[in-house]
Coordinates of C-alpha atoms in Angstrom, one line a residue:
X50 CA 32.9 -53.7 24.8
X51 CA 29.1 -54.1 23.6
X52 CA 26.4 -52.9 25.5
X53 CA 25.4 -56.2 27.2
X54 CA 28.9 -56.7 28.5
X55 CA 28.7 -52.7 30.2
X56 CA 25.4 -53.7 31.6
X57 CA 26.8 -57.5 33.1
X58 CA 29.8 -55.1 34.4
X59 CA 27.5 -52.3 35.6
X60 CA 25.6 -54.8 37.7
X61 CA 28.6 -56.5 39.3
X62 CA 29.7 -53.4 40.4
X63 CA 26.7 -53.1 42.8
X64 CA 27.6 -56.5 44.9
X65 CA 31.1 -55.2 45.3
X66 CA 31.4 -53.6 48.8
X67 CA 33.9 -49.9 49.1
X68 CA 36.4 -49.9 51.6
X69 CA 34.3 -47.9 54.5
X70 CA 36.0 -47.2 57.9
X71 CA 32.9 -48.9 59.6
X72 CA 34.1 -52.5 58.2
X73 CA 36.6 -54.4 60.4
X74 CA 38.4 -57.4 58.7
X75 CA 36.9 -60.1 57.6
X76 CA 34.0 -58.5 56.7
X77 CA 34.7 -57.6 53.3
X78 CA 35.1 -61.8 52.4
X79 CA 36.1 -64.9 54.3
X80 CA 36.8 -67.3 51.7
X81 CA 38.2 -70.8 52.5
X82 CA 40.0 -73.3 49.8
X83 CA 40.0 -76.9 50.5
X84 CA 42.6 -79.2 49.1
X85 CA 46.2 -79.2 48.6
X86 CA 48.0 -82.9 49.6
X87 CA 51.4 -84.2 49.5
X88 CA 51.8 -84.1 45.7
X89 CA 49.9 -81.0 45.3
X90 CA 50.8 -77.5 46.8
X91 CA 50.7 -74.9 44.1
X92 CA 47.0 -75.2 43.1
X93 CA 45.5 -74.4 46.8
X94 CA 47.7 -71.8 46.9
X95 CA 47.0 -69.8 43.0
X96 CA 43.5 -70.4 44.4
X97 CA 43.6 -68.6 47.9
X98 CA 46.5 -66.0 46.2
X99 CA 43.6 -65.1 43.0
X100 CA 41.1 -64.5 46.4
X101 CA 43.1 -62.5 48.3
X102 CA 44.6 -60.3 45.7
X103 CA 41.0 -60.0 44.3
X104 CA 40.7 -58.5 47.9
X105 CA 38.9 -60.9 50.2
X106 CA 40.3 -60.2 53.8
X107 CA 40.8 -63.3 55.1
X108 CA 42.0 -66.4 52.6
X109 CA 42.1 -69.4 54.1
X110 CA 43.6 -73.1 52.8
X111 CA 43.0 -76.3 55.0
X112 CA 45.0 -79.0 53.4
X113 CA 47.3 -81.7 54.3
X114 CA 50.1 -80.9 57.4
X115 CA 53.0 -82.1 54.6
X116 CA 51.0 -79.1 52.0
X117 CA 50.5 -77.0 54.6
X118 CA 54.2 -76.7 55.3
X119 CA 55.1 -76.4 51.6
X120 CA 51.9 -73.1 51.0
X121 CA 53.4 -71.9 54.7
X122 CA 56.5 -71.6 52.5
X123 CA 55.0 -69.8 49.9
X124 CA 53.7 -66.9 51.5
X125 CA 52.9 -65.6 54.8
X126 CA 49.5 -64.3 53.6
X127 CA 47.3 -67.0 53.6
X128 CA 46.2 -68.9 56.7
X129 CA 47.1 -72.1 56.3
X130 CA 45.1 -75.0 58.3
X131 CA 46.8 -78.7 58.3
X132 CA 43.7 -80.3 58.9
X133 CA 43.3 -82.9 56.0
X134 CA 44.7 -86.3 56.2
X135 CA 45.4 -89.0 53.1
X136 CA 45.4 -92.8 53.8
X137 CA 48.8 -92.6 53.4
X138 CA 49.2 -90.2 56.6
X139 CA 51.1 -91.1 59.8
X140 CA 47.6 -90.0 61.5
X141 CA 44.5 -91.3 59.2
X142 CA 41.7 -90.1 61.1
X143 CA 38.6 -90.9 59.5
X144 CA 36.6 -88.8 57.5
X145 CA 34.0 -88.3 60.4
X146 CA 36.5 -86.9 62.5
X147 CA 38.3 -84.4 60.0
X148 CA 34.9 -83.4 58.6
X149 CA 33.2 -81.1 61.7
X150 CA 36.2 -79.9 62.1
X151 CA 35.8 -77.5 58.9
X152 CA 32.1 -77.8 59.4
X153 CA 32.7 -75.8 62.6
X154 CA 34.6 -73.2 60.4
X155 CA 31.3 -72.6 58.3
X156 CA 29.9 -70.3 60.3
X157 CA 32.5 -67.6 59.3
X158 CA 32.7 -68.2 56.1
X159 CA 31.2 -66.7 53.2
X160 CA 32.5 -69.2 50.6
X161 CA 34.3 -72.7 49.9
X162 CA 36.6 -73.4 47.3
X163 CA 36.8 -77.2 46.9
X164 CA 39.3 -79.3 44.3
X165 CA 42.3 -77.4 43.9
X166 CA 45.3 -80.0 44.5
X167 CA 42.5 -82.2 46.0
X168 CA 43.6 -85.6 44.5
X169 CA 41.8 -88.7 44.5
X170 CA 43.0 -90.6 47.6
X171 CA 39.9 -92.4 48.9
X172 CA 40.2 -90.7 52.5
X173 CA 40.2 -87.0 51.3
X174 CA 37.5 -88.4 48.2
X175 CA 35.5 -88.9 51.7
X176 CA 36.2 -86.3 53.4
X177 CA 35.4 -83.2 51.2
X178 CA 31.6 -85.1 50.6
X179 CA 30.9 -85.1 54.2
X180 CA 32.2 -81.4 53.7
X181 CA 29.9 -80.5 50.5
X182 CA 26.8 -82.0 52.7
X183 CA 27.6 -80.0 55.8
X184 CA 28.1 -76.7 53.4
X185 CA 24.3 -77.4 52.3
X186 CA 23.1 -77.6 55.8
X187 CA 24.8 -74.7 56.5
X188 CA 23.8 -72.7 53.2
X189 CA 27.2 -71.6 52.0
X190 CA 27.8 -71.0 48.5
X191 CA 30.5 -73.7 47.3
X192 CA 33.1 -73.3 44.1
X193 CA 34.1 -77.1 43.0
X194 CA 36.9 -77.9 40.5
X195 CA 39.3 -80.5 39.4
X196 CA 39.2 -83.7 41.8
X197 CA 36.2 -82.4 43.6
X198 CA 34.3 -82.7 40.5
X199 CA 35.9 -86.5 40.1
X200 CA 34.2 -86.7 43.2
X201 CA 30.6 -85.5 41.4
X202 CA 31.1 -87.3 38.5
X203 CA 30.7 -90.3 41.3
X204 CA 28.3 -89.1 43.6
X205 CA 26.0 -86.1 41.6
X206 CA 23.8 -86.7 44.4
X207 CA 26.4 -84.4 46.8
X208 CA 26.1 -81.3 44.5
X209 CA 22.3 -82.2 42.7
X210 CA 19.5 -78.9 43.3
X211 CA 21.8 -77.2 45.2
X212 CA 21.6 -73.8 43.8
X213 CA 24.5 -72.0 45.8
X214 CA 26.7 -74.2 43.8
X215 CA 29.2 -73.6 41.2
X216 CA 31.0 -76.1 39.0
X217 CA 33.9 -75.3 36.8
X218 CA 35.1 -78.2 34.2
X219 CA 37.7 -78.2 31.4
X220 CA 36.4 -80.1 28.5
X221 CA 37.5 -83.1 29.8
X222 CA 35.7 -82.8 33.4
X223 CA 32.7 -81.5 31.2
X224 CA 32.1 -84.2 29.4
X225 CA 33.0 -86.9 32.1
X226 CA 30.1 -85.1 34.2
X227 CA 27.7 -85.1 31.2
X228 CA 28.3 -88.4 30.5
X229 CA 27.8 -89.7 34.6
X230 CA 24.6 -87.8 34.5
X231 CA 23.1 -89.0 31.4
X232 CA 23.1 -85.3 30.1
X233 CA 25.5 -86.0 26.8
X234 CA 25.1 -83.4 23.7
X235 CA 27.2 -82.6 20.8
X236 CA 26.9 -78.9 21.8
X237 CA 29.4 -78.0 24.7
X238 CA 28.1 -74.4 25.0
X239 CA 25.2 -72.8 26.3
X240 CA 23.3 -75.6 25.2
X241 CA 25.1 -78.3 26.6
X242 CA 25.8 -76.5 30.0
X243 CA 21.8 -75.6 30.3
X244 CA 21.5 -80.1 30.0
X245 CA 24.1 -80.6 32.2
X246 CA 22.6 -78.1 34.9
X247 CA 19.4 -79.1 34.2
X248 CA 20.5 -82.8 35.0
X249 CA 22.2 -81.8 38.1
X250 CA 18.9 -79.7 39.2
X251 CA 20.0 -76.6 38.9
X252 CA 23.8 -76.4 40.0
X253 CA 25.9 -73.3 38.2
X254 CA 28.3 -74.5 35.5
X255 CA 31.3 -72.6 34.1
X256 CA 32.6 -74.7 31.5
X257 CA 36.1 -73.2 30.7
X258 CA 37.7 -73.2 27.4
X259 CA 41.1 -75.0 25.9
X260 CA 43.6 -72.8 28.0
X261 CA 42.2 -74.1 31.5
X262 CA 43.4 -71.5 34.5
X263 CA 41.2 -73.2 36.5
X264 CA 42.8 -72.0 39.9
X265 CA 42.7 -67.9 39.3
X266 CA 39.1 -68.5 38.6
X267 CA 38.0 -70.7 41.4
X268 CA 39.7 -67.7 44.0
X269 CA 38.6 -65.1 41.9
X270 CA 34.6 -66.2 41.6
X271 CA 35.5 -67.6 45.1
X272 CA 35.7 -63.9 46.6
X273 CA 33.1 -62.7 44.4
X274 CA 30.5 -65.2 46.0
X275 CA 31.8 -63.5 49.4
X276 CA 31.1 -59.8 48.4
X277 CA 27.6 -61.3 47.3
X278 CA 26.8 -62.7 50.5
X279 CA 27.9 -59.1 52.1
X280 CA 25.9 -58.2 49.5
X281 CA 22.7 -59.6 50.5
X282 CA 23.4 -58.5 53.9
X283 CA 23.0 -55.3 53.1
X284 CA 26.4 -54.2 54.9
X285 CA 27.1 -50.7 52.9
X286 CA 24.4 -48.9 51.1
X287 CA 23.7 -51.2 48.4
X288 CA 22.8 -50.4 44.7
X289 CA 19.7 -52.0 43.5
X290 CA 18.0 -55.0 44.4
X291 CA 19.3 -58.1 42.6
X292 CA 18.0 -61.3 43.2
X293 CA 20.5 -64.4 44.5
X294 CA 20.1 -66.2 41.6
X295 CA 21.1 -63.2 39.5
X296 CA 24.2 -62.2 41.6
X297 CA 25.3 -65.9 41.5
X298 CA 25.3 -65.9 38.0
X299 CA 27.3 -62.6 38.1
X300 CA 29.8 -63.7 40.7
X301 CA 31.0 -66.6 37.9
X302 CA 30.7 -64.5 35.0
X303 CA 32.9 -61.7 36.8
X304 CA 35.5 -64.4 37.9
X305 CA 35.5 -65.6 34.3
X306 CA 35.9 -62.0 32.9
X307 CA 38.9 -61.2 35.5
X308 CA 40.4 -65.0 34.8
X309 CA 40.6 -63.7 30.7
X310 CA 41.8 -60.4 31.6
X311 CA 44.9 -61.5 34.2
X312 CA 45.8 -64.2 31.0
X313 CA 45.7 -61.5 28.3
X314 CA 47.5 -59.2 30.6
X315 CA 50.2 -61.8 31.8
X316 CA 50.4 -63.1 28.0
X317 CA 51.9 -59.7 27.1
X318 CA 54.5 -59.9 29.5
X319 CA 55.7 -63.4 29.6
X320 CA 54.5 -65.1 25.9
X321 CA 55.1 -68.5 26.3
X322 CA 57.0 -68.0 29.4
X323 CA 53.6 -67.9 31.0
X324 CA 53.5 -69.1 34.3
X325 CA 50.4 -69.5 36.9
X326 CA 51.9 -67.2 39.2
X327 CA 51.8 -64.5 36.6
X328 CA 48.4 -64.4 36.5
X329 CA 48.4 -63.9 40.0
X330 CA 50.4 -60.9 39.9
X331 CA 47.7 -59.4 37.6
X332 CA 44.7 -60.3 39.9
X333 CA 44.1 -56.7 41.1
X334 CA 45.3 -55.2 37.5
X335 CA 42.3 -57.1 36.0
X336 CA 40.0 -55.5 38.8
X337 CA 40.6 -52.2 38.4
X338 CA 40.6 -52.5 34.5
X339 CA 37.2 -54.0 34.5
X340 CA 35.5 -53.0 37.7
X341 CA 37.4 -50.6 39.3
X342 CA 36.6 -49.1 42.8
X343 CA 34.1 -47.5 44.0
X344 CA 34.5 -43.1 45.1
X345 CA 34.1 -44.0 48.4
X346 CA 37.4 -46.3 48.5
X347 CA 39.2 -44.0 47.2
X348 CA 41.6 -41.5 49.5

């Protein structure tokens, strides 16, 4: 590990809260994953799963009632919130009605995950962009991937100089985005990411490699914006005095880092066997290899 990685770990360290007797739960990260429709269960859930096992206390998915049924299924450890609706639903209430209702969530949350088994039906399309306006009323720090960045390819207006935002494209997504935004380059690194941020006034982009695991990392940076914003509160004795932009930047380099470490573990297991869930198993593996907890969690 060089030196510059110790230090980017040495720093993340300080925005991650112990586990004092003075918290009560849900103080210690209330993250919330929005997606998840009738073709599409297992994304919402490796999302929410990646947050929880990170260790956010309360992990929350509001999808479609079909979906919800299907993660319900899955897991008893999530809570699971059948409030979306597709066009094709027995019930399609518009967008202005499905909308407040997770805008009236905000309040209590700390974070919002939005794309994961999203889709591209017109009525959830509508819905999560009256939900990514009401998010930067409310100042919560959002996470957007796969169909929610469809969604910003369309309307970059929803997302553009919002700085508690984080956008994490494949190559594909990438350069769809770049292109929407007039912020093309043959360089698809630093360079390239600096344009495309630049273009979209100052949002956060991750721009993930060939092997996309798109879903650990939108949970795991997900619950790392969460500990930030506990963070900021000063709810423990805090280390430091880093700035938001800075501990933005930390909480999607730290999901990255965990995201690579839960793949390299779970290659070793499975080899090309290698599922998503495997990675989820290795969520809190990857933690306590490159973070680890704190001496005053520790019994």
């Amino acid at each position: 590990m060089s030196p510059a990685t110790k230090e980017l770990f040495t720093k993340l360290r300080m925005i991650v809260p112990p586990m004092l007797e003075k918290f009560h739960k849900g103080q210690l990260g209330r993250v919330a994953v929005i997606g998840g429709s009738e073709n599409y269960t297992g994304a919402p859930y490796f999302s929410a799963m990646a947050s929880a096992r990170l260790g956010c206390d309360l992990s929350h998915v509001m999808c479609t009632p079909p979906a919800a049924n299907v993660i319900k299924s899955y897991t008893p450890n999530l809570m699971v919130h059948p409030i979306l609706r597709e066009t094709t639903s027995p019930d399609p209430l518009p967008a202005s009605a499905i909308a407040p209702r997770i805008a009236s969530m905000m309040s209590n949350l700390h974070a919002i995950v939005i794309g994961p088994g999203l889709g591209r039906d017109e009525l959830m399309q509508d819905t999560v962009a009256e939900v990514i306006q009401d998010a930067r009323r409310q100042n919560v720090p959002l996470v957007l991937d796969a169909d929610a960045l469809w969604l910003v390819q369309r309307r970059p207006e929803l997302v553009k100089g919002y700085k508690e935002c984080v956008l994490t494209p494949n190559v594909v997504e990438f350069a769809r985005l770049a292109k929407a935004v007039g912020a093309e380059s043959e360089d698809v690194g630093r360079e390239g990411c600096e344009k495309l941020a630049n273009a979209l006034g100052g949002v956060l982009i991750v721009r993930k490699g060939a092997v996309d695991w798109g879903d650990t990392l939108t949970g795991s940076i997900g619950t790392l914006l969460a500990w930030r914003s506990v963070y900021h509160d000063r709810a423990w004795d805090t280390e430091g005095d880093l700035s938001r932009e800075e501990t933005l930047m930390l909480a999607a380099w730290g999901g990255s880092a965990i995201t690579r470490e839960c793949s390299r573990l779970a290659f070793i297991d499975q080899g090309r066997a290698l599922q998503a869930s495997d990675l989820t198993d290795k969520v809190a593996i990857a933690f306590e290899t490159l973070i680890g907890e704190k001496e005053e969690s520790k019994l």
